[in-house]
């Protein structure tokens, strides 16, 4: 007596019954052991081919890496060369510009030489016009200035000491001569001169009586020292302001 067996497997739309072979094996049956019957030489040749393939791939990678490094080095060298060329071009241009101003140091040296000579020449400069105005303002009333003689030390020589040892040496001396119709007060005159800033040690030297066109007058000479306070210092002051 046969009994219907329920299907346990399906293939596509078909049901596989127990004991039917599916895909070369019976469903549910254990895997069968397999035996590789290829010769060792074949297997070795295939392994060698795989090894060669991987070596070729590695060699290709090395070649690509070397090529990339070479290209990068070439680009870097080109950039460096372009920078060097730019610097050399700038240097050449500056050298060409420098030749245009080659005379500048000589001109500057000449200017400094002229300035040094100017400083030496004007080291004892006195603005005599201002001194003359101050002397005229101190003249006694009714007097007239007849001579105004100045003597200043040479900047290249030592100053001359005054004849009077009690006189303080200055940078120069002024001899003033004036006439007066009346007998002058020499003490007041000397005192008025000493009160002028920069003038010192005024000394009455001579007094005489003279006549001109029937008019009698007194002529008085006075000498006084010029102190360094009267130095103009024009150029040193302008340089300090700069």
Coordinates of C-alpha atoms in Angstrom, one line a residue:
X1 CA 0.0 0.0 0.0
X2 CA 1.4 3.4 -1.0
X3 CA 1.0 6.6 1.0
X4 CA 1.2 10.1 -0.6
X5 CA 4.2 12.1 0.6
X6 CA 3.8 15.9 1.2
X7 CA 6.2 18.0 -0.8
X8 CA 9.0 19.5 1.1
X9 CA 10.8 21.6 -1.5
X10 CA 9.8 23.7 -4.5
X11 CA 11.9 24.5 -7.6
X12 CA 10.5 27.5 -9.5
X13 CA 6.7 26.8 -9.6
X14 CA 7.3 23.1 -9.3
X15 CA 7.4 21.2 -6.1
X16 CA 10.2 18.9 -5.4
X17 CA 9.3 15.7 -3.7
X18 CA 11.4 13.9 -1.3
X19 CA 14.1 12.0 -2.9
X20 CA 14.2 14.1 -6.1
X21 CA 17.7 15.4 -7.2
X22 CA 17.9 19.2 -7.4
X23 CA 21.0 21.0 -8.8
X24 CA 23.1 17.9 -8.9
X25 CA 22.4 16.9 -5.4
X26 CA 19.6 15.6 -3.3
X27 CA 18.1 18.4 -1.2
X28 CA 18.8 17.9 2.4
X29 CA 21.6 15.4 1.7
X30 CA 25.1 16.3 3.1
X31 CA 27.8 17.7 0.7
X32 CA 29.8 15.1 -1.0
X33 CA 33.6 15.3 -0.8
X34 CA 35.3 16.6 -3.9
X35 CA 38.7 15.7 -5.4
X36 CA 40.9 18.1 -7.4
X37 CA 42.3 16.0 -10.1
X38 CA 44.4 18.9 -11.7
X39 CA 48.1 18.2 -11.8
X40 CA 50.5 20.1 -9.6
X41 CA 52.1 21.7 -12.5
X42 CA 48.9 23.3 -13.6
X43 CA 48.2 24.6 -10.1
X44 CA 51.7 25.9 -9.9
X45 CA 51.4 27.6 -13.3
X46 CA 48.2 29.3 -12.2
X47 CA 49.7 30.5 -8.9
X48 CA 52.7 31.8 -10.8
X49 CA 50.4 33.7 -13.2
X50 CA 48.6 35.3 -10.3
X51 CA 51.9 36.3 -8.7
X52 CA 53.1 37.8 -12.0
X53 CA 49.8 39.7 -12.3
X54 CA 50.2 41.2 -8.8
X55 CA 53.9 42.0 -9.5
X56 CA 52.8 43.7 -12.7
X57 CA 50.2 45.7 -10.8
X58 CA 52.8 46.7 -8.1
X59 CA 55.3 47.7 -10.7
X60 CA 52.7 49.8 -12.5
X61 CA 51.9 51.5 -9.2
X62 CA 55.6 52.2 -8.6
X63 CA 56.0 53.6 -12.2
X64 CA 53.0 55.8 -11.7
X65 CA 54.3 57.1 -8.3
X66 CA 57.7 57.8 -9.9
X67 CA 56.1 59.7 -12.8
X68 CA 54.0 61.7 -10.4
X69 CA 57.1 62.6 -8.4
X70 CA 59.0 63.5 -11.5
X71 CA 56.2 65.8 -12.7
X72 CA 56.0 67.4 -9.3
X73 CA 59.8 68.0 -9.2
X74 CA 59.7 69.4 -12.7
X75 CA 56.9 71.8 -11.8
X76 CA 58.7 72.9 -8.6
X77 CA 62.0 73.4 -10.5
X78 CA 60.2 75.5 -13.1
X79 CA 58.5 77.6 -10.4
X80 CA 61.9 78.1 -8.7
X81 CA 63.5 79.0 -12.0
X82 CA 60.8 81.5 -12.8
X83 CA 61.3 83.1 -9.3
X84 CA 65.1 83.3 -9.9
X85 CA 64.5 84.9 -13.3
X86 CA 62.2 87.4 -11.8
X87 CA 64.7 88.3 -9.1
X88 CA 67.5 88.6 -11.6
X89 CA 65.4 90.8 -13.7
X90 CA 64.6 93.0 -10.7
X91 CA 68.3 93.1 -9.8
X92 CA 69.3 94.1 -13.4
X93 CA 66.6 96.8 -13.4
X94 CA 67.8 98.2 -10.0
X95 CA 71.4 98.2 -11.2
X96 CA 70.4 100.1 -14.3
X97 CA 68.5 102.6 -12.1
X98 CA 71.6 102.8 -9.8
X99 CA 73.8 104.1 -12.6
X100 CA 71.4 107.1 -13.0
X101 CA 72.2 108.2 -9.5
X102 CA 76.0 107.4 -9.4
X103 CA 76.8 111.0 -8.9
X104 CA 74.5 111.5 -6.0
X105 CA 77.1 110.5 -3.3
X106 CA 79.6 112.9 -4.8
X107 CA 77.1 115.7 -4.8
X108 CA 76.1 114.9 -1.2
X109 CA 79.8 115.0 -0.2
X110 CA 80.2 118.4 -1.9
X111 CA 77.1 119.7 -0.1
X112 CA 78.5 118.5 3.3
X113 CA 81.8 120.1 2.5
X114 CA 80.1 123.4 1.6
X115 CA 78.0 123.2 4.8
X116 CA 81.1 122.6 6.9
X117 CA 82.8 125.5 5.4
X118 CA 79.7 127.7 5.9
X119 CA 79.5 126.7 9.5
X120 CA 83.2 127.6 10.1
X121 CA 82.9 130.9 8.2
X122 CA 79.7 131.9 10.1
X123 CA 80.8 130.6 13.5
X124 CA 81.7 134.2 14.6
X125 CA 78.9 136.0 12.6
X126 CA 77.3 138.9 14.4
X127 CA 74.2 140.8 13.1
X128 CA 75.9 144.2 13.2
X129 CA 72.9 146.1 11.9
X130 CA 70.9 145.1 15.1
X131 CA 73.9 146.1 17.3
X132 CA 74.1 149.4 15.5
X133 CA 70.5 150.1 16.2
X134 CA 70.9 149.3 19.9
X135 CA 74.0 151.6 20.1
X136 CA 72.1 154.5 18.4
X137 CA 69.2 154.1 20.8
X138 CA 71.7 154.4 23.8
X139 CA 73.4 157.6 22.5
X140 CA 73.1 160.6 24.7
X141 CA 70.5 163.2 23.6
X142 CA 72.0 165.7 21.2
X143 CA 74.8 163.3 20.1
X144 CA 75.6 162.0 16.7
X145 CA 77.4 158.8 15.8
X146 CA 80.5 159.5 13.6
X147 CA 82.1 156.0 13.4
X148 CA 81.3 152.4 14.3
X149 CA 84.3 150.2 13.8
X150 CA 84.1 146.4 14.5
X151 CA 86.7 143.7 14.9
X152 CA 85.7 140.0 15.2
X153 CA 88.0 137.1 15.9
X154 CA 89.0 134.9 13.0
X155 CA 87.3 131.4 13.3
X156 CA 90.6 129.8 12.2
X157 CA 92.8 131.7 14.7
X158 CA 92.8 132.1 18.4
X159 CA 91.1 135.3 19.7
X160 CA 93.2 138.3 20.6
X161 CA 93.2 139.2 24.2
X162 CA 92.1 142.7 25.2
X163 CA 94.8 145.2 26.3
X164 CA 93.1 145.6 29.7
X165 CA 93.7 142.4 31.8
X166 CA 90.5 143.2 33.8
X167 CA 88.4 143.0 30.6
X168 CA 86.6 139.8 29.9
X169 CA 87.6 138.5 26.4
X170 CA 84.8 138.3 23.9
X171 CA 84.4 137.3 20.3
X172 CA 85.2 140.8 19.1
X173 CA 85.4 144.5 19.9
X174 CA 83.5 147.6 18.8
X175 CA 85.0 151.1 18.8
X176 CA 82.3 153.8 18.9
X177 CA 83.0 157.5 18.2
X178 CA 80.3 160.1 18.6
X179 CA 80.2 163.9 18.9
X180 CA 78.2 166.1 21.2
X181 CA 77.7 169.8 21.4
X182 CA 77.7 169.6 25.2
X183 CA 80.1 168.0 27.6
X184 CA 79.0 164.3 27.6
X185 CA 78.4 162.4 30.8
X186 CA 80.9 159.5 30.0
X187 CA 79.8 157.5 33.1
X188 CA 76.2 157.4 32.0
X189 CA 77.3 156.7 28.4
X190 CA 79.4 153.7 29.5
X191 CA 76.6 152.4 31.8
X192 CA 74.1 152.7 28.9
X193 CA 76.4 150.6 26.6
X194 CA 76.9 147.9 29.3
X195 CA 73.2 147.5 29.7
X196 CA 72.8 146.4 26.0
X197 CA 72.6 142.6 26.0
X198 CA 75.7 141.0 24.5
X199 CA 77.9 144.1 25.0
X200 CA 80.2 144.2 27.9
X201 CA 83.2 146.0 29.5
X202 CA 82.6 149.4 27.8
X203 CA 85.6 151.7 28.4
X204 CA 85.9 155.4 27.7
X205 CA 89.1 155.9 25.7
X206 CA 89.5 159.4 24.4
X207 CA 87.6 162.8 24.5
X208 CA 88.6 165.7 22.4
X209 CA 87.3 169.1 21.4
X210 CA 87.1 169.8 17.7
X211 CA 85.7 172.6 15.5
X212 CA 83.9 172.4 12.2
X213 CA 82.4 175.3 10.3
X214 CA 82.9 177.5 13.3
X215 CA 81.0 175.1 15.6
X216 CA 82.8 173.6 18.5
X217 CA 81.9 170.0 19.6
X218 CA 83.2 167.2 21.8
X219 CA 84.3 163.9 20.3
X220 CA 84.3 160.8 22.4
X221 CA 85.6 157.4 21.6
X222 CA 84.5 154.2 23.5
X223 CA 85.6 150.6 23.1
X224 CA 83.6 147.6 24.3
X225 CA 83.7 143.8 24.0
X226 CA 81.1 141.6 22.1
X227 CA 80.1 138.6 24.1
X228 CA 79.2 135.2 22.5
X229 CA 75.5 136.1 23.2
X230 CA 75.6 138.3 20.1
X231 CA 76.5 135.4 17.8
X232 CA 73.9 135.0 15.0
X233 CA 73.9 131.1 15.0
X234 CA 71.6 131.3 12.0
X235 CA 72.4 127.9 10.5
X236 CA 72.7 126.0 13.6
X237 CA 69.3 127.1 14.8
X238 CA 67.7 126.2 11.4
X239 CA 69.3 122.7 11.5
X240 CA 68.0 122.1 15.0
X241 CA 64.5 123.1 13.9
X242 CA 64.7 120.6 11.0

